[in-house]
Amino acid sequence: MRVFVTGGTGLLGNTVLRQLEAAGHETVALVRDVPDLRLFDGLSTHFLRGDLSDVDAIQRGVAESDAVIHSAGLIHLGWTRLRESMQVNRDGTAAIAQACRRYDRKLVHVGTVDTLAIGSRAHPANEATPITAENRQVPCSYVQSKRAGVGEVLAQVEQGLRATIVHPGFMLGPWDWKPSSGRMLIEVGRSWRPLAPPGGCSLCDSRDVAAGTIAAIERGGDQGRQFILAGENVTYFQLWTEIAKRMKSRAPLMPTGPAGLWIAGKLGDAFSLVSGKESGDLNSAIVEMSRMFHWYDSSRAKTELDYTTRHLGETLDDATMWIQSHHMSRQRIPA
Ligand SMILES: Cc1cn([C@H]2C[C@H](O)[C@@H](COP(=O)(O)OP(=O)(O)O[C@H]3O[C@H](C)C(=O)[C@H](O)[C@H]3O)O2)c(=O)[nH]c1=O
């Protein structure tokens, strides 16, 4: 099979390319610039130059492939950059979906659990959990635009598009070139963070998510069925403690209390105001999100896609080792 992949320089997309090729498939990646070839070391991916607004390139990539995995996206957890986020996550997805419909190619769209109801300690959410006033996500630019992207795919399924939507949890793993979520490892590893965020996430391995995403091509159905590809539900305090252990840095002392959170959010927003640019790491949207338990249940994917999740310890060992050698040593590889 020849698979057209967007987001091939990203954590998930790069892992998807590697697993597809290891399984004997041919891959084509949409790339915005001439990529750093170290990112594609060991791969024989064909490159197609263009971005998500380049309808001609997208149509060519789709027409010349058997299936499409759309994992390109803009992750900005904040209140600003909504227009840009919509252009990439909503309009880019619409363009991919349109091309897939036109050439009748199966699309696997990468959403995020952040487009679904939010889970909780007592009740991890699944694909069918209704969104209510109590379990709504924080409506930051990322959440709004990714949800709009899923909406575009579902609307086109109504018009004949064959598609499956997968929703990764918080992914860590090797091949995090930029880095994406590996930034958390660097932050916790570089300096002591005495207070961890009070909420939690569903930590998954990008290699498991990539396998689930690829499985969705054949097994996810054609009618826009949605699958959570999450992992072990952990508090950030547990996670940061485990990361610190592996990074040989000091572990956090405790989760942040409400006053600390309020101050952190205000400080982040004040910094944004003064600098004229919202920090992607500290602002009131992130602080609000970090209070919640983004806990999810991947049972549907386990049953229907044979999605498997490895032990959290293995993910953290491999991810920290990769980040240390690629982003924290002298031979650092630039994104
Ligand atoms: C901003 C932008 C990005 N990209 C590409 C660049 C990277 O190849 C890729 C993003 O990779 P990143 O490592 O930032 O994201 P992941 O950690 O792999 O996250 C993935 O899963 C989670 C759940 C997601 O919401 C992302 O949308 C999805 O791509 O999209 C483009 O092609 N065009 C653009 O305009």
GROMACS .gro file of C-alpha atoms and ligand atoms in nm:
model
  370
    1MET     CA    1   0.000   0.000   0.000
    2ARG     CA    2   0.114   0.357  -0.068
    3VAL     CA    3   0.018   0.593   0.214
    4PHE     CA    4   0.016   0.973   0.201
    5VAL     CA    5   0.108   1.113   0.543
    6THR     CA    6   0.086   1.475   0.660
    7GLY     CA    7   0.280   1.587   0.967
    8GLY     CA    8   0.567   1.348   0.887
    9THR     CA    9   0.822   1.565   1.069
   10GLY     CA   10   0.612   1.559   1.388
   11LEU     CA   11   0.619   1.312   1.676
   12LEU     CA   12   0.325   1.101   1.562
   13GLY     CA   13   0.366   1.142   1.184
   14ASN     CA   14   0.735   1.048   1.190
   15THR     CA   15   0.659   0.735   1.393
   16VAL     CA   16   0.375   0.647   1.155
   17LEU     CA   17   0.613   0.672   0.857
   18ARG     CA   18   0.863   0.445   1.029
   19GLN     CA   19   0.604   0.181   1.115
   20LEU     CA   20   0.446   0.190   0.770
   21GLU     CA   21   0.782   0.136   0.602
   22ALA     CA   22   0.880  -0.135   0.849
   23ALA     CA   23   0.561  -0.315   0.747
   24GLY     CA   24   0.659  -0.290   0.379
   25HIS     CA   25   0.439   0.001   0.273
   26GLU     CA   26   0.544   0.289   0.053
   27THR     CA   27   0.513   0.639   0.204
   28VAL     CA   28   0.469   0.989   0.069
   29ALA     CA   29   0.505   1.286   0.306
   30LEU     CA   30   0.373   1.638   0.257
   31VAL     CA   31   0.655   1.871   0.362
   32ARG     CA   32   0.652   2.248   0.385
   33ASP     CA   33   1.025   2.293   0.329
   34VAL     CA   34   1.316   2.077   0.230
   35PRO     CA   35   1.327   1.864   0.544
   36ASP     CA   36   1.631   1.795   0.757
   37LEU     CA   37   1.714   1.452   0.621
   38ARG     CA   38   1.820   1.325   0.963
   39LEU     CA   39   1.450   1.316   1.048
   40PHE     CA   40   1.399   1.064   0.771
   41ASP     CA   41   1.711   0.860   0.836
   42GLY     CA   42   1.653   0.497   0.737
   43LEU     CA   43   1.333   0.580   0.548
   44SER     CA   44   1.266   0.591   0.175
   45THR     CA   45   0.977   0.835   0.202
   46HIS     CA   46   0.892   1.033  -0.112
   47PHE     CA   47   0.854   1.405  -0.043
   48LEU     CA   48   0.582   1.624  -0.182
   49ARG     CA   49   0.645   1.998  -0.128
   50GLY     CA   50   0.349   2.198  -0.007
   51ASP     CA   51   0.151   2.300   0.298
   52LEU     CA   52  -0.207   2.244   0.406
   53SER     CA   53  -0.327   2.540   0.201
   54ASP     CA   54  -0.174   2.400  -0.118
   55VAL     CA   55  -0.474   2.229  -0.276
   56ASP     CA   56  -0.280   2.114  -0.583
   57ALA     CA   57  -0.010   1.940  -0.380
   58ILE     CA   58  -0.268   1.781  -0.151
   59GLN     CA   59  -0.474   1.653  -0.441
   60ARG     CA   60  -0.166   1.510  -0.608
   61GLY     CA   61  -0.055   1.335  -0.288
   62VAL     CA   62  -0.399   1.189  -0.231
   63ALA     CA   63  -0.456   1.086  -0.593
   64GLU     CA   64  -0.126   0.901  -0.609
   65SER     CA   65  -0.180   0.706  -0.284
   66ASP     CA   66  -0.409   0.432  -0.159
   67ALA     CA   67  -0.483   0.582   0.182
   68VAL     CA   68  -0.415   0.901   0.378
   69ILE     CA   69  -0.310   0.966   0.738
   70HIS     CA   70  -0.354   1.331   0.835
   71SER     CA   71  -0.143   1.403   1.140
   72ALA     CA   72  -0.027   1.758   1.065
   73GLY     CA   73  -0.154   2.014   1.307
   74LEU     CA   74  -0.082   2.325   1.507
   75ILE     CA   75  -0.074   2.275   1.882
   76HIS     CA   76  -0.102   2.610   2.056
   77LEU     CA   77  -0.251   2.580   2.402
   78GLY     CA   78  -0.355   2.937   2.463
   79TRP     CA   79  -0.614   3.203   2.383
   80THR     CA   80  -0.430   3.365   2.092
   81ARG     CA   81  -0.347   3.235   1.742
   82LEU     CA   82  -0.705   3.120   1.688
   83ARG     CA   83  -0.708   3.233   1.325
   84GLU     CA   84  -0.384   3.051   1.245
   85SER     CA   85  -0.501   2.742   1.436
   86MET     CA   86  -0.826   2.740   1.239
   87GLN     CA   87  -0.639   2.775   0.912
   88VAL     CA   88  -0.424   2.472   0.988
   89ASN     CA   89  -0.647   2.247   1.199
   90ARG     CA   90  -0.985   2.320   1.042
   91ASP     CA   91  -0.922   2.447   0.686
   92GLY     CA   92  -0.624   2.219   0.626
   93THR     CA   93  -0.826   1.920   0.740
   94ALA     CA   94  -1.115   2.026   0.516
   95ALA     CA   95  -0.879   2.036   0.217
   96ILE     CA   96  -0.744   1.689   0.294
   97ALA     CA   97  -1.095   1.551   0.344
   98GLN     CA   98  -1.216   1.706   0.019
   99ALA     CA   99  -0.930   1.550  -0.177
  100CYS     CA  100  -0.993   1.210  -0.015
  101ARG     CA  101  -1.360   1.233  -0.107
  102ARG     CA  102  -1.283   1.340  -0.462
  103TYR     CA  103  -1.044   1.049  -0.522
  104ASP     CA  104  -1.230   0.806  -0.294
  105ARG     CA  105  -0.934   0.741  -0.065
  106LYS     CA  106  -0.969   0.626   0.294
  107LEU     CA  107  -0.873   0.899   0.541
  108VAL     CA  108  -0.751   0.845   0.896
  109HIS     CA  109  -0.772   1.182   1.065
  110VAL     CA  110  -0.575   1.251   1.383
  111GLY     CA  111  -0.793   1.448   1.625
  112THR     CA  112  -0.715   1.465   1.997
  113VAL     CA  113  -0.891   1.361   2.315
  114ASP     CA  114  -0.921   1.736   2.375
  115THR     CA  115  -1.204   1.745   2.121
  116LEU     CA  116  -1.411   1.508   2.339
  117ALA     CA  117  -1.571   1.540   2.681
  118ILE     CA  118  -1.315   1.575   2.954
  119GLY     CA  119  -1.260   1.272   3.174
  120SER     CA  120  -1.235   1.275   3.550
  121ARG     CA  121  -1.073   1.077   3.829
  122ALA     CA  122  -1.392   0.886   3.892
  123HIS     CA  123  -1.509   0.854   3.532
  124PRO     CA  124  -1.255   0.839   3.251
  125ALA     CA  125  -1.435   0.964   2.937
  126ASN     CA  126  -1.495   0.755   2.627
  127GLU     CA  127  -1.606   0.840   2.273
  128ALA     CA  128  -1.973   0.841   2.375
  129THR     CA  129  -1.946   1.054   2.689
  130PRO     CA  130  -2.180   1.351   2.635
  131ILE     CA  131  -2.025   1.695   2.667
  132THR     CA  132  -2.196   1.886   2.948
  133ALA     CA  133  -2.129   2.214   3.131
  134GLU     CA  134  -1.928   2.015   3.388
  135ASN     CA  135  -1.699   1.822   3.154
  136ARG     CA  136  -1.632   2.076   2.879
  137GLN     CA  137  -1.278   2.135   2.765
  138VAL     CA  138  -1.115   2.474   2.807
  139PRO     CA  139  -1.208   2.647   2.477
  140CYS     CA  140  -0.855   2.753   2.383
  141SER     CA  141  -0.742   2.790   2.020
  142TYR     CA  142  -0.619   2.433   1.998
  143VAL     CA  143  -0.940   2.280   2.134
  144GLN     CA  144  -1.166   2.496   1.918
  145SER     CA  145  -0.972   2.440   1.597
  146LYS     CA  146  -0.916   2.066   1.643
  147ARG     CA  147  -1.286   2.025   1.718
  148ALA     CA  148  -1.367   2.221   1.403
  149GLY     CA  149  -1.134   1.987   1.208
  150VAL     CA  150  -1.320   1.682   1.334
  151GLY     CA  151  -1.644   1.858   1.237
  152GLU     CA  152  -1.515   1.902   0.880
  153VAL     CA  153  -1.434   1.532   0.853
  154LEU     CA  154  -1.772   1.425   0.990
  155ALA     CA  155  -1.956   1.666   0.757
  156GLN     CA  156  -1.778   1.516   0.458
  157VAL     CA  157  -1.850   1.162   0.573
  158GLU     CA  158  -2.215   1.260   0.527
  159GLN     CA  159  -2.126   1.334   0.164
  160GLY     CA  160  -1.948   1.006   0.098
  161LEU     CA  161  -1.598   1.049   0.245
  162ARG     CA  162  -1.457   0.724   0.387
  163ALA     CA  163  -1.290   0.816   0.715
  164THR     CA  164  -1.191   0.712   1.066
  165ILE     CA  165  -1.093   0.957   1.340
  166VAL     CA  166  -0.838   0.870   1.607
  167HIS     CA  167  -0.791   1.074   1.924
  168PRO     CA  168  -0.448   1.041   2.090
  169GLY     CA  169  -0.400   1.114   2.459
  170PHE     CA  170  -0.082   1.280   2.585
  171MET     CA  171   0.189   1.115   2.375
  172LEU     CA  172   0.552   1.065   2.461
  173GLY     CA  173   0.808   0.859   2.276
  174PRO     CA  174   1.110   0.859   2.048
  175TRP     CA  175   1.127   1.055   1.718
  176ASP     CA  176   1.013   1.375   1.887
  177TRP     CA  177   1.228   1.599   1.671
  178LYS     CA  178   1.079   1.943   1.732
  179PRO     CA  179   1.026   1.852   2.028
  180SER     CA  180   0.649   1.832   2.076
  181SER     CA  181   0.528   1.689   2.410
  182GLY     CA  182   0.890   1.600   2.488
  183ARG     CA  183   0.922   1.964   2.597
  184MET     CA  184   0.776   1.854   2.928
  185LEU     CA  185   1.066   1.613   2.974
  186ILE     CA  186   1.317   1.888   2.903
  187GLU     CA  187   1.150   2.134   3.138
  188VAL     CA  188   1.126   1.892   3.429
  189GLY     CA  189   1.478   1.765   3.356
  190ARG     CA  190   1.648   2.104   3.331
  191SER     CA  191   1.522   2.285   3.636
  192TRP     CA  192   1.350   2.199   3.959
  193ARG     CA  193   0.973   2.241   3.951
  194PRO     CA  194   0.865   2.212   4.316
  195LEU     CA  195   0.494   2.231   4.231
  196ALA     CA  196   0.337   1.999   3.973
  197PRO     CA  197   0.007   2.078   3.798
  198PRO     CA  198  -0.281   1.939   4.008
  199GLY     CA  199  -0.465   1.752   3.731
  200GLY     CA  200  -0.371   1.454   3.520
  201CYS     CA  201  -0.345   1.314   3.169
  202SER     CA  202  -0.380   0.985   2.988
  203LEU     CA  203  -0.021   0.914   2.901
  204CYS     CA  204   0.034   0.705   2.590
  205ASP     CA  205   0.327   0.594   2.381
  206SER     CA  206   0.351   0.754   2.037
  207ARG     CA  207   0.457   0.412   1.898
  208ASP     CA  208   0.134   0.255   2.025
  209VAL     CA  209  -0.069   0.546   1.890
  210ALA     CA  210   0.102   0.515   1.552
  211ALA     CA  211   0.017   0.142   1.541
  212GLY     CA  212  -0.346   0.219   1.629
  213THR     CA  213  -0.360   0.492   1.364
  214ILE     CA  214  -0.227   0.258   1.096
  215ALA     CA  215  -0.467  -0.018   1.206
  216ALA     CA  216  -0.753   0.229   1.156
  217ILE     CA  217  -0.688   0.235   0.780
  218GLU     CA  218  -0.815  -0.120   0.741
  219ARG     CA  219  -1.016  -0.175   1.056
  220GLY     CA  220  -1.163   0.158   1.160
  221GLY     CA  221  -1.464   0.147   0.931
  222ASP     CA  222  -1.559   0.414   0.679
  223GLN     CA  223  -1.831   0.607   0.857
  224GLY     CA  224  -1.633   0.850   1.072
  225ARG     CA  225  -1.605   0.613   1.367
  226GLN     CA  226  -1.399   0.769   1.645
  227PHE     CA  227  -1.139   0.593   1.858
  228ILE     CA  228  -0.959   0.713   2.169
  229LEU     CA  229  -0.593   0.608   2.162
  230ALA     CA  230  -0.494   0.699   2.515
  231GLY     CA  231  -0.300   0.516   2.784
  232GLU     CA  232  -0.236   0.509   3.153
  233ASN     CA  233  -0.430   0.770   3.351
  234VAL     CA  234  -0.182   0.944   3.578
  235THR     CA  235  -0.164   1.266   3.776
  236TYR     CA  236   0.093   1.521   3.662
  237PHE     CA  237   0.248   1.492   4.007
  238GLN     CA  238   0.308   1.118   3.949
  239LEU     CA  239   0.429   1.184   3.597
  240TRP     CA  240   0.670   1.464   3.691
  241THR     CA  241   0.805   1.253   3.977
  242GLU     CA  242   0.876   0.968   3.734
  243ILE     CA  243   1.030   1.202   3.478
  244ALA     CA  244   1.254   1.368   3.739
  245LYS     CA  245   1.377   1.025   3.847
  246ARG     CA  246   1.483   0.942   3.492
  247MET     CA  247   1.623   1.288   3.418
  248LYS     CA  248   1.818   1.281   3.745
  249SER     CA  249   1.659   1.610   3.849
  250ARG     CA  250   1.472   1.697   4.172
  251ALA     CA  251   1.119   1.563   4.199
  252PRO     CA  252   0.826   1.798   4.265
  253LEU     CA  253   0.717   1.835   4.627
  254MET     CA  254   0.343   1.846   4.577
  255PRO     CA  255   0.066   1.945   4.334
  256THR     CA  256   0.001   2.319   4.303
  257GLY     CA  257  -0.286   2.457   4.513
  258PRO     CA  258  -0.560   2.691   4.384
  259ALA     CA  259  -0.376   3.009   4.487
  260GLY     CA  260  -0.055   2.899   4.314
  261LEU     CA  261  -0.250   2.817   3.999
  262TRP     CA  262  -0.423   3.153   3.998
  263ILE     CA  263  -0.093   3.334   4.036
  264ALA     CA  264   0.072   3.124   3.763
  265GLY     CA  265  -0.213   3.196   3.518
  266LYS     CA  266  -0.206   3.570   3.592
  267LEU     CA  267   0.174   3.583   3.562
  268GLY     CA  268   0.161   3.401   3.227
  269ASP     CA  269  -0.105   3.636   3.091
  270ALA     CA  270   0.080   3.943   3.221
  271PHE     CA  271   0.397   3.826   3.049
  272SER     CA  272   0.201   3.779   2.725
  273LEU     CA  273   0.059   4.129   2.753
  274VAL     CA  274   0.397   4.289   2.811
  275SER     CA  275   0.585   4.086   2.550
  276GLY     CA  276   0.302   4.103   2.295
  277LYS     CA  277   0.329   3.727   2.241
  278GLU     CA  278   0.145   3.460   2.434
  279SER     CA  279   0.375   3.199   2.584
  280GLY     CA  280   0.287   2.849   2.464
  281ASP     CA  281   0.400   2.710   2.801
  282LEU     CA  282   0.243   2.938   3.061
  283ASN     CA  283  -0.088   3.120   3.025
  284SER     CA  284  -0.428   3.101   3.193
  285ALA     CA  285  -0.562   2.851   2.934
  286ILE     CA  286  -0.283   2.600   3.006
  287VAL     CA  287  -0.318   2.658   3.379
  288GLU     CA  288  -0.692   2.593   3.357
  289MET     CA  289  -0.632   2.275   3.153
  290SER     CA  290  -0.366   2.154   3.395
  291ARG     CA  291  -0.622   2.154   3.677
  292MET     CA  292  -0.835   1.890   3.506
  293PHE     CA  293  -0.812   1.515   3.489
  294HIS     CA  294  -0.787   1.435   3.118
  295TRP     CA  295  -0.851   1.070   3.190
  296TYR     CA  296  -0.973   0.850   2.909
  297ASP     CA  297  -1.087   0.498   2.833
  298SER     CA  298  -0.946   0.334   2.518
  299SER     CA  299  -1.161   0.019   2.535
  300ARG     CA  300  -1.321   0.070   2.195
  301ALA     CA  301  -0.983   0.089   2.021
  302LYS     CA  302  -0.857  -0.211   2.217
  303THR     CA  303  -1.151  -0.418   2.100
  304GLU     CA  304  -1.190  -0.297   1.743
  305LEU     CA  305  -0.837  -0.193   1.641
  306ASP     CA  306  -0.641  -0.430   1.866
  307TYR     CA  307  -0.486  -0.117   2.018
  308THR     CA  308  -0.229  -0.214   2.277
  309THR     CA  309  -0.060   0.008   2.533
  310ARG     CA  310   0.279  -0.063   2.678
  311HIS     CA  311   0.379  -0.001   3.037
  312LEU     CA  312   0.426   0.362   3.133
  313GLY     CA  313   0.778   0.287   3.258
  314GLU     CA  314   0.891   0.171   2.914
  315THR     CA  315   0.750   0.482   2.748
  316LEU     CA  316   0.921   0.712   2.997
  317ASP     CA  317   1.253   0.525   2.978
  318ASP     CA  318   1.262   0.539   2.598
  319ALA     CA  319   1.128   0.894   2.566
  320THR     CA  320   1.368   1.042   2.822
  321MET     CA  321   1.661   0.859   2.667
  322TRP     CA  322   1.571   0.989   2.323
  323ILE     CA  323   1.519   1.346   2.441
  324GLN     CA  324   1.845   1.341   2.637
  325SER     CA  325   2.049   1.227   2.340
  326HIS     CA  326   1.876   1.442   2.077
  327HIS     CA  327   1.788   1.762   2.261
  328MET     CA  328   2.003   1.784   2.571
  329SER     CA  329   2.344   1.673   2.450
  330ARG     CA  330   2.607   1.840   2.235
  331GLN     CA  331   2.493   1.655   1.924
  332ARG     CA  332   2.150   1.813   1.953
  333ILE     CA  333   1.947   1.785   1.632
  334PRO     CA  334   1.764   2.104   1.541
  335ALA     CA  335   1.395   2.080   1.442
  336LIG     C1  336   0.179   2.418   1.226
  336LIG     C2  337   0.189   2.318   1.113
  336LIG     C3  338   0.246   2.197   1.138
  336LIG     N1  339   0.260   2.108   1.036
  336LIG     C4  340   0.322   1.978   1.065
  336LIG     C5  341   0.461   1.987   1.127
  336LIG     C6  342   0.472   1.856   1.197
  336LIG     O1  343   0.511   1.758   1.101
  336LIG     C7  344   0.328   1.824   1.241
  336LIG     C8  345   0.300   1.852   1.386
  336LIG     O2  346   0.380   1.770   1.464
  336LIG     P1  347   0.392   1.781   1.624
  336LIG     O3  348   0.511   1.703   1.664
  336LIG     O4  349   0.379   1.922   1.663
  336LIG     O5  350   0.258   1.713   1.671
  336LIG     P2  351   0.236   1.566   1.736
  336LIG     O6  352   0.292   1.568   1.873
  336LIG     O7  353   0.278   1.462   1.642
  336LIG     O8  354   0.076   1.567   1.752
  336LIG     C9  355  -0.019   1.501   1.669
  336LIG     O9  356  -0.123   1.456   1.752
  336LIG    C10  357  -0.184   1.557   1.830
  336LIG    C11  358  -0.292   1.496   1.911
  336LIG    C12  359  -0.230   1.670   1.750
  336LIG    O10  360  -0.325   1.737   1.782
  336LIG    C13  361  -0.146   1.711   1.636
  336LIG    O11  362  -0.223   1.787   1.544
  336LIG    C14  363  -0.091   1.588   1.568
  336LIG    O12  364  -0.007   1.613   1.463
  336LIG    O13  365   0.243   1.907   1.160
  336LIG    C15  366   0.215   2.134   0.910
  336LIG    O14  367   0.230   2.052   0.819
  336LIG     N2  368   0.155   2.254   0.885
  336LIG    C16  369   0.143   2.348   0.981
  336LIG    O15  370   0.092   2.457   0.953
   0.00000   0.00000   0.00000
